[in-house]
Amino acid sequence: KQEVTQIPAALSVPEGENLVLNCSFTDSAIYNLQWFRQDPGKGLTSLLLIQSSQREQTSGRLNASLDKSSGRSTLYIAASQPGDSATYLCAPYSGGGADGLTFGKGTHLIIQP
Amino acid sequence: ETGVTQTPRHLVMGMTNKKSLKCEQHLGHNAMYWYKQSAKKPLELMFVYSLEERVENNSVPSRFSPECPNSSHLFLHLHTLQPEDSALYLCASSQVESAGNTIYFGEGSWLTVV
């Protein structure tokens, strides 16, 4: 059974810093991995999807990397802004439909103005 | 607009009440899902409907009863719930044929059982 760990659980940094969120997973036989953002009391928004054959994926100030063999992914946020404050979840997909999508508990990020 | 709409956004119900959560997706997807999100826990997949047929029921108590009348609508009927069922219930949809395709979530329904 896939297990996902996200470190740190919470992070508070001043505006403008570059930061890295970490995700590790136990089963490296994945098809892809997604990073989601969740604002308080809201649903999840997909930020980036990396296929298993890719090493990284970029969208604006976000860059996600994937090292499938070691079971790790990182989300890099450049020049952080207060609007980036949210919980970030990673979810590797192991196939077999929705049951194959396993979520971590997330990293709760606060960007101080 | 998110493409997946959930109502109500907030619901408070007594343990003896019967209520329903509603989800509608406007994305032309053929799979819909119910997830439960409790504090300090990862998202838990409850039910999956693919092509309007239930394909997953992850040991969810019978006090939760899903209904999928068509590919665009999904309901979660609630009856005789317990306080520990208080959580954020998220509906999601995707295109089932594409392995690992992006999944789209609604804003969620906050449920409080008193």
PDB file of C-alpha atoms in Angstrom:
ATOM      1  CA  LYS A   1       0.000   0.000   0.000  1.00  0.00           C
ATOM      2  CA  GLN A   2       1.345   3.390  -1.009  1.00  0.00           C
ATOM      3  CA  GLU A   3       2.277   5.720   1.842  1.00  0.00           C
ATOM      4  CA  VAL A   4       3.027   9.389   1.322  1.00  0.00           C
ATOM      5  CA  THR A   5       4.957  11.622   3.691  1.00  0.00           C
ATOM      6  CA  GLN A   6       5.249  15.364   3.349  1.00  0.00           C
ATOM      7  CA  ILE A   7       7.884  17.358   5.163  1.00  0.00           C
ATOM      8  CA  PRO A   8       7.658  19.824   6.762  1.00  0.00           C
ATOM      9  CA  ALA A   9       4.102  19.608   8.062  1.00  0.00           C
ATOM     10  CA  ALA A  10       4.046  23.386   8.457  1.00  0.00           C
ATOM     11  CA  LEU A  11       6.260  26.215   7.302  1.00  0.00           C
ATOM     12  CA  SER A  12       6.196  29.969   7.922  1.00  0.00           C
ATOM     13  CA  VAL A  13       8.604  32.219   6.010  1.00  0.00           C
ATOM     14  CA  PRO A  14       8.884  35.904   5.095  1.00  0.00           C
ATOM     15  CA  GLU A  15       7.710  37.088   1.734  1.00  0.00           C
ATOM     16  CA  GLY A  16      10.240  36.860  -1.084  1.00  0.00           C
ATOM     17  CA  GLU A  17      12.013  33.699   0.014  1.00  0.00           C
ATOM     18  CA  ASN A  18      12.510  30.698  -2.216  1.00  0.00           C
ATOM     19  CA  LEU A  19      11.334  27.501  -0.584  1.00  0.00           C
ATOM     20  CA  VAL A  20      11.162  23.762  -1.085  1.00  0.00           C
ATOM     21  CA  LEU A  21       8.417  21.385  -0.053  1.00  0.00           C
ATOM     22  CA  ASN A  22       9.254  17.702   0.126  1.00  0.00           C
ATOM     23  CA  CYS A  23       7.214  14.617  -0.647  1.00  0.00           C
ATOM     24  CA  SER A  24       8.296  10.993  -0.311  1.00  0.00           C
ATOM     25  CA  PHE A  25       6.405   7.857  -1.261  1.00  0.00           C
ATOM     26  CA  THR A  26       7.030   4.205  -0.531  1.00  0.00           C
ATOM     27  CA  ASP A  27       6.006   2.546  -3.811  1.00  0.00           C
ATOM     28  CA  SER A  28       8.035   3.845  -6.740  1.00  0.00           C
ATOM     29  CA  ALA A  29       5.860   2.058  -9.337  1.00  0.00           C
ATOM     30  CA  ILE A  30       3.847   5.155 -10.163  1.00  0.00           C
ATOM     31  CA  TYR A  31       2.433   6.539 -13.388  1.00  0.00           C
ATOM     32  CA  ASN A  32       2.628  10.168 -12.339  1.00  0.00           C
ATOM     33  CA  LEU A  33       2.543  12.509  -9.374  1.00  0.00           C
ATOM     34  CA  GLN A  34       0.414  15.594  -8.837  1.00  0.00           C
ATOM     35  CA  TRP A  35       0.868  18.582  -6.579  1.00  0.00           C
ATOM     36  CA  PHE A  36      -2.289  20.262  -5.326  1.00  0.00           C
ATOM     37  CA  ARG A  37      -3.021  23.462  -3.480  1.00  0.00           C
ATOM     38  CA  GLN A  38      -5.810  23.754  -0.923  1.00  0.00           C
ATOM     39  CA  ASP A  39      -6.944  27.059   0.525  1.00  0.00           C
ATOM     40  CA  PRO A  40      -8.596  26.970   3.980  1.00  0.00           C
ATOM     41  CA  GLY A  41     -12.035  25.384   3.848  1.00  0.00           C
ATOM     42  CA  LYS A  42     -11.865  24.944   0.075  1.00  0.00           C
ATOM     43  CA  GLY A  43     -11.323  22.169  -2.418  1.00  0.00           C
ATOM     44  CA  LEU A  44      -8.075  21.133  -4.073  1.00  0.00           C
ATOM     45  CA  THR A  45      -6.624  22.751  -7.166  1.00  0.00           C
ATOM     46  CA  SER A  46      -4.144  20.833  -9.287  1.00  0.00           C
ATOM     47  CA  LEU A  47      -0.909  22.786  -9.740  1.00  0.00           C
ATOM     48  CA  LEU A  48       1.393  20.426 -11.593  1.00  0.00           C
ATOM     49  CA  LEU A  49       1.295  16.872 -12.899  1.00  0.00           C
ATOM     50  CA  ILE A  50       4.598  15.100 -13.602  1.00  0.00           C
ATOM     51  CA  GLN A  51       4.555  11.919 -15.633  1.00  0.00           C
ATOM     52  CA  SER A  52       6.796   9.079 -14.449  1.00  0.00           C
ATOM     53  CA  SER A  53       9.065   9.596 -17.477  1.00  0.00           C
ATOM     54  CA  GLN A  54       9.649  13.258 -16.634  1.00  0.00           C
ATOM     55  CA  ARG A  55      12.168  14.740 -14.221  1.00  0.00           C
ATOM     56  CA  GLU A  56      10.485  18.075 -13.675  1.00  0.00           C
ATOM     57  CA  GLN A  57       7.585  20.302 -14.591  1.00  0.00           C
ATOM     58  CA  THR A  58       7.321  24.073 -14.366  1.00  0.00           C
ATOM     59  CA  SER A  59       4.412  26.497 -14.095  1.00  0.00           C
ATOM     60  CA  GLY A  60       5.238  30.136 -13.423  1.00  0.00           C
ATOM     61  CA  ARG A  61       7.078  30.401 -10.111  1.00  0.00           C
ATOM     62  CA  LEU A  62       6.470  26.724  -9.346  1.00  0.00           C
ATOM     63  CA  ASN A  63       8.813  23.908 -10.264  1.00  0.00           C
ATOM     64  CA  ALA A  64       8.180  20.296  -9.342  1.00  0.00           C
ATOM     65  CA  SER A  65      10.789  17.578  -9.642  1.00  0.00           C
ATOM     66  CA  LEU A  66      10.403  13.828  -9.520  1.00  0.00           C
ATOM     67  CA  ASP A  67      12.957  11.171  -8.644  1.00  0.00           C
ATOM     68  CA  LYS A  68      10.822   8.118  -9.112  1.00  0.00           C
ATOM     69  CA  SER A  69      13.457   5.524  -8.248  1.00  0.00           C
ATOM     70  CA  SER A  70      14.104   7.061  -4.848  1.00  0.00           C
ATOM     71  CA  GLY A  71      10.440   7.836  -4.211  1.00  0.00           C
ATOM     72  CA  ARG A  72      10.841  11.590  -3.884  1.00  0.00           C
ATOM     73  CA  SER A  73       9.337  14.738  -5.288  1.00  0.00           C
ATOM     74  CA  THR A  74       9.931  18.364  -4.438  1.00  0.00           C
ATOM     75  CA  LEU A  75       7.908  21.484  -5.087  1.00  0.00           C
ATOM     76  CA  TYR A  76      10.031  24.602  -5.426  1.00  0.00           C
ATOM     77  CA  ILE A  77       8.335  27.974  -5.000  1.00  0.00           C
ATOM     78  CA  ALA A  78      10.347  30.970  -6.140  1.00  0.00           C
ATOM     79  CA  ALA A  79       9.971  34.482  -4.745  1.00  0.00           C
ATOM     80  CA  SER A  80       7.141  33.523  -2.396  1.00  0.00           C
ATOM     81  CA  GLN A  81       4.163  35.846  -1.965  1.00  0.00           C
ATOM     82  CA  PRO A  82       1.455  36.075   0.737  1.00  0.00           C
ATOM     83  CA  GLY A  83      -1.009  34.725  -1.820  1.00  0.00           C
ATOM     84  CA  ASP A  84       0.955  31.475  -1.848  1.00  0.00           C
ATOM     85  CA  SER A  85      -0.231  30.768   1.695  1.00  0.00           C
ATOM     86  CA  ALA A  86      -2.158  27.492   1.560  1.00  0.00           C
ATOM     87  CA  THR A  87      -1.765  23.776   2.175  1.00  0.00           C
ATOM     88  CA  TYR A  88       0.161  21.921  -0.521  1.00  0.00           C
ATOM     89  CA  LEU A  89      -0.532  18.220  -1.075  1.00  0.00           C
ATOM     90  CA  CYS A  90       1.279  15.710  -3.211  1.00  0.00           C
ATOM     91  CA  ALA A  91      -0.421  12.660  -4.656  1.00  0.00           C
ATOM     92  CA  PRO A  92       1.391   9.891  -6.524  1.00  0.00           C
ATOM     93  CA  TYR A  93      -0.788   7.819  -8.830  1.00  0.00           C
ATOM     94  CA  SER A  94      -0.180   4.065  -8.916  1.00  0.00           C
ATOM     95  CA  GLY A  95      -2.845   3.115 -11.449  1.00  0.00           C
ATOM     96  CA  GLY A  96      -6.117   1.235 -11.086  1.00  0.00           C
ATOM     97  CA  GLY A  97      -8.436   4.226 -11.001  1.00  0.00           C
ATOM     98  CA  ALA A  98      -9.043   6.688  -8.209  1.00  0.00           C
ATOM     99  CA  ASP A  99      -8.019   4.159  -5.580  1.00  0.00           C
ATOM    100  CA  GLY A 100      -4.501   4.467  -6.940  1.00  0.00           C
ATOM    101  CA  LEU A 101      -4.249   8.150  -6.075  1.00  0.00           C
ATOM    102  CA  THR A 102      -2.754   8.504  -2.578  1.00  0.00           C
ATOM    103  CA  PHE A 103      -2.591  11.843  -0.820  1.00  0.00           C
ATOM    104  CA  GLY A 104      -0.123  13.074   1.751  1.00  0.00           C
ATOM    105  CA  LYS A 105      -1.273  15.081   4.759  1.00  0.00           C
ATOM    106  CA  GLY A 106       0.120  18.226   3.192  1.00  0.00           C
ATOM    107  CA  THR A 107       2.447  21.068   4.091  1.00  0.00           C
ATOM    108  CA  HIS A 108       0.694  24.074   5.609  1.00  0.00           C
ATOM    109  CA  LEU A 109       2.515  27.122   4.253  1.00  0.00           C
ATOM    110  CA  ILE A 110       2.269  30.664   5.604  1.00  0.00           C
ATOM    111  CA  ILE A 111       4.032  33.505   3.798  1.00  0.00           C
ATOM    112  CA  GLN A 112       4.421  36.506   6.066  1.00  0.00           C
ATOM    113  CA  PRO A 113       3.962  39.931   4.405  1.00  0.00           C
TER     114      PRO A 113
ATOM    115  CA  GLU B   1     -15.829  28.672 -11.767  1.00  0.00           C
ATOM    116  CA  THR B   2     -14.265  25.402 -10.726  1.00  0.00           C
ATOM    117  CA  GLY B   3     -16.206  23.128 -13.064  1.00  0.00           C
ATOM    118  CA  VAL B   4     -17.309  21.005 -10.094  1.00  0.00           C
ATOM    119  CA  THR B   5     -20.033  22.539  -7.939  1.00  0.00           C
ATOM    120  CA  GLN B   6     -21.036  21.289  -4.502  1.00  0.00           C
ATOM    121  CA  THR B   7     -24.056  22.223  -2.402  1.00  0.00           C
ATOM    122  CA  PRO B   8     -24.586  23.018   0.357  1.00  0.00           C
ATOM    123  CA  ARG B   9     -21.235  24.518   1.328  1.00  0.00           C
ATOM    124  CA  HIS B  10     -22.056  24.185   5.012  1.00  0.00           C
ATOM    125  CA  LEU B  11     -24.417  21.792   6.750  1.00  0.00           C
ATOM    126  CA  VAL B  12     -25.200  21.242  10.422  1.00  0.00           C
ATOM    127  CA  MET B  13     -27.308  18.227  11.197  1.00  0.00           C
ATOM    128  CA  GLY B  14     -28.447  16.254  14.194  1.00  0.00           C
ATOM    129  CA  MET B  15     -27.656  12.578  14.553  1.00  0.00           C
ATOM    130  CA  THR B  16     -31.231  11.591  13.708  1.00  0.00           C
ATOM    131  CA  ASN B  17     -31.557  13.798  10.620  1.00  0.00           C
ATOM    132  CA  LYS B  18     -31.502  12.790   6.966  1.00  0.00           C
ATOM    133  CA  LYS B  19     -29.765  15.127   4.542  1.00  0.00           C
ATOM    134  CA  SER B  20     -28.021  14.966   1.174  1.00  0.00           C
ATOM    135  CA  LEU B  21     -24.937  16.514  -0.358  1.00  0.00           C
ATOM    136  CA  LYS B  22     -25.067  17.338  -4.049  1.00  0.00           C
ATOM    137  CA  CYS B  23     -22.321  17.546  -6.636  1.00  0.00           C
ATOM    138  CA  GLU B  24     -22.507  18.600 -10.277  1.00  0.00           C
ATOM    139  CA  GLN B  25     -19.681  18.637 -12.805  1.00  0.00           C
ATOM    140  CA  HIS B  26     -19.676  20.669 -16.011  1.00  0.00           C
ATOM    141  CA  LEU B  27     -16.492  19.194 -17.499  1.00  0.00           C
ATOM    142  CA  GLY B  28     -17.891  16.295 -19.517  1.00  0.00           C
ATOM    143  CA  HIS B  29     -16.077  13.775 -17.334  1.00  0.00           C
ATOM    144  CA  ASN B  30     -17.244  10.186 -16.945  1.00  0.00           C
ATOM    145  CA  ALA B  31     -16.032   9.453 -13.412  1.00  0.00           C
ATOM    146  CA  MET B  32     -17.018  11.077 -10.141  1.00  0.00           C
ATOM    147  CA  TYR B  33     -15.774  10.609  -6.594  1.00  0.00           C
ATOM    148  CA  TRP B  34     -16.566  11.367  -2.974  1.00  0.00           C
ATOM    149  CA  TYR B  35     -13.658  12.043  -0.596  1.00  0.00           C
ATOM    150  CA  LYS B  36     -13.685  12.729   3.138  1.00  0.00           C
ATOM    151  CA  GLN B  37     -11.160  15.124   4.663  1.00  0.00           C
ATOM    152  CA  SER B  38     -10.841  15.134   8.438  1.00  0.00           C
ATOM    153  CA  ALA B  39      -8.493  17.302  10.459  1.00  0.00           C
ATOM    154  CA  LYS B  40      -4.892  16.029  10.541  1.00  0.00           C
ATOM    155  CA  LYS B  41      -5.669  13.134   8.179  1.00  0.00           C
ATOM    156  CA  PRO B  42      -5.009  12.550   4.484  1.00  0.00           C
ATOM    157  CA  LEU B  43      -7.924  12.582   2.068  1.00  0.00           C
ATOM    158  CA  GLU B  44      -9.891   9.350   2.214  1.00  0.00           C
ATOM    159  CA  LEU B  45     -11.549   8.030  -0.923  1.00  0.00           C
ATOM    160  CA  MET B  46     -15.122   6.968  -0.119  1.00  0.00           C
ATOM    161  CA  PHE B  47     -16.886   6.150  -3.371  1.00  0.00           C
ATOM    162  CA  VAL B  48     -16.091   6.052  -7.071  1.00  0.00           C
ATOM    163  CA  TYR B  49     -18.581   6.080  -9.919  1.00  0.00           C
ATOM    164  CA  SER B  50     -17.271   5.281 -13.362  1.00  0.00           C
ATOM    165  CA  LEU B  51     -19.682   5.513 -16.291  1.00  0.00           C
ATOM    166  CA  GLU B  52     -22.470   5.910 -13.728  1.00  0.00           C
ATOM    167  CA  GLU B  53     -21.686   2.606 -12.015  1.00  0.00           C
ATOM    168  CA  ARG B  54     -20.252   2.366  -8.525  1.00  0.00           C
ATOM    169  CA  VAL B  55     -16.829   0.768  -8.734  1.00  0.00           C
ATOM    170  CA  GLU B  56     -15.371   1.564  -5.325  1.00  0.00           C
ATOM    171  CA  ASN B  57     -16.794   1.466  -1.845  1.00  0.00           C
ATOM    172  CA  ASN B  58     -13.915   1.676   0.562  1.00  0.00           C
ATOM    173  CA  SER B  59     -15.482   0.190   3.676  1.00  0.00           C
ATOM    174  CA  VAL B  60     -17.690   3.189   4.174  1.00  0.00           C
ATOM    175  CA  PRO B  61     -20.445   2.788   6.809  1.00  0.00           C
ATOM    176  CA  SER B  62     -23.939   2.297   5.425  1.00  0.00           C
ATOM    177  CA  ARG B  63     -25.083   5.572   6.979  1.00  0.00           C
ATOM    178  CA  PHE B  64     -23.450   7.102   3.880  1.00  0.00           C
ATOM    179  CA  SER B  65     -25.322   6.236   0.692  1.00  0.00           C
ATOM    180  CA  PRO B  66     -24.142   7.512  -2.714  1.00  0.00           C
ATOM    181  CA  GLU B  67     -26.301   8.012  -5.772  1.00  0.00           C
ATOM    182  CA  CYS B  68     -25.231   8.802  -9.324  1.00  0.00           C
ATOM    183  CA  PRO B  69     -28.297   9.427 -11.525  1.00  0.00           C
ATOM    184  CA  ASN B  70     -26.191  10.484 -14.537  1.00  0.00           C
ATOM    185  CA  SER B  71     -22.598  11.273 -15.428  1.00  0.00           C
ATOM    186  CA  SER B  72     -22.928  14.915 -14.335  1.00  0.00           C
ATOM    187  CA  HIS B  73     -24.532  14.505 -10.936  1.00  0.00           C
ATOM    188  CA  LEU B  74     -23.536  12.779  -7.736  1.00  0.00           C
ATOM    189  CA  PHE B  75     -25.270  12.725  -4.374  1.00  0.00           C
ATOM    190  CA  LEU B  76     -24.238  11.595  -0.921  1.00  0.00           C
ATOM    191  CA  HIS B  77     -27.245  10.739   1.241  1.00  0.00           C
ATOM    192  CA  LEU B  78     -26.637  10.994   4.966  1.00  0.00           C
ATOM    193  CA  HIS B  79     -28.657   9.445   7.782  1.00  0.00           C
ATOM    194  CA  THR B  80     -28.093   8.749  11.469  1.00  0.00           C
ATOM    195  CA  LEU B  81     -24.582  10.147  11.352  1.00  0.00           C
ATOM    196  CA  GLN B  82     -22.163  10.290  14.272  1.00  0.00           C
ATOM    197  CA  PRO B  83     -20.202  13.300  15.540  1.00  0.00           C
ATOM    198  CA  GLU B  84     -16.980  11.743  14.188  1.00  0.00           C
ATOM    199  CA  ASP B  85     -18.462  12.044  10.693  1.00  0.00           C
ATOM    200  CA  SER B  86     -17.999  15.811  10.926  1.00  0.00           C
ATOM    201  CA  ALA B  87     -15.554  16.676   8.144  1.00  0.00           C
ATOM    202  CA  LEU B  88     -15.102  18.340   4.780  1.00  0.00           C
ATOM    203  CA  TYR B  89     -16.650  16.205   2.046  1.00  0.00           C
ATOM    204  CA  LEU B  90     -15.113  16.742  -1.354  1.00  0.00           C
ATOM    205  CA  CYS B  91     -16.533  15.745  -4.697  1.00  0.00           C
ATOM    206  CA  ALA B  92     -14.218  15.283  -7.678  1.00  0.00           C
ATOM    207  CA  SER B  93     -14.384  14.241 -11.304  1.00  0.00           C
ATOM    208  CA  SER B  94     -12.026  13.061 -14.023  1.00  0.00           C
ATOM    209  CA  GLN B  95     -11.914  11.292 -17.355  1.00  0.00           C
ATOM    210  CA  VAL B  96     -11.524   7.655 -16.431  1.00  0.00           C
ATOM    211  CA  GLU B  97      -9.929   6.346 -19.619  1.00  0.00           C
ATOM    212  CA  SER B  98      -6.757   8.412 -19.263  1.00  0.00           C
ATOM    213  CA  ALA B  99      -4.577   6.834 -16.617  1.00  0.00           C
ATOM    214  CA  GLY B 100      -3.776   9.342 -13.934  1.00  0.00           C
ATOM    215  CA  ASN B 101      -5.516  12.201 -15.663  1.00  0.00           C
ATOM    216  CA  THR B 102      -5.890  15.407 -13.695  1.00  0.00           C
ATOM    217  CA  ILE B 103      -8.669  15.186 -11.152  1.00  0.00           C
ATOM    218  CA  TYR B 104     -10.824  18.226 -10.513  1.00  0.00           C
ATOM    219  CA  PHE B 105     -12.270  18.962  -7.087  1.00  0.00           C
ATOM    220  CA  GLY B 106     -15.267  20.924  -5.916  1.00  0.00           C
ATOM    221  CA  GLU B 107     -15.080  23.449  -3.098  1.00  0.00           C
ATOM    222  CA  GLY B 108     -16.356  20.917  -0.586  1.00  0.00           C
ATOM    223  CA  SER B 109     -19.253  20.665   1.832  1.00  0.00           C
ATOM    224  CA  TRP B 110     -18.461  21.291   5.487  1.00  0.00           C
ATOM    225  CA  LEU B 111     -20.520  18.899   7.569  1.00  0.00           C
ATOM    226  CA  THR B 112     -20.999  19.252  11.311  1.00  0.00           C
ATOM    227  CA  VAL B 113     -22.917  16.540  13.158  1.00  0.00           C
ATOM    228  CA  VAL B 114     -24.276  17.616  16.534  1.00  0.00           C
TER     229      VAL B 114
END
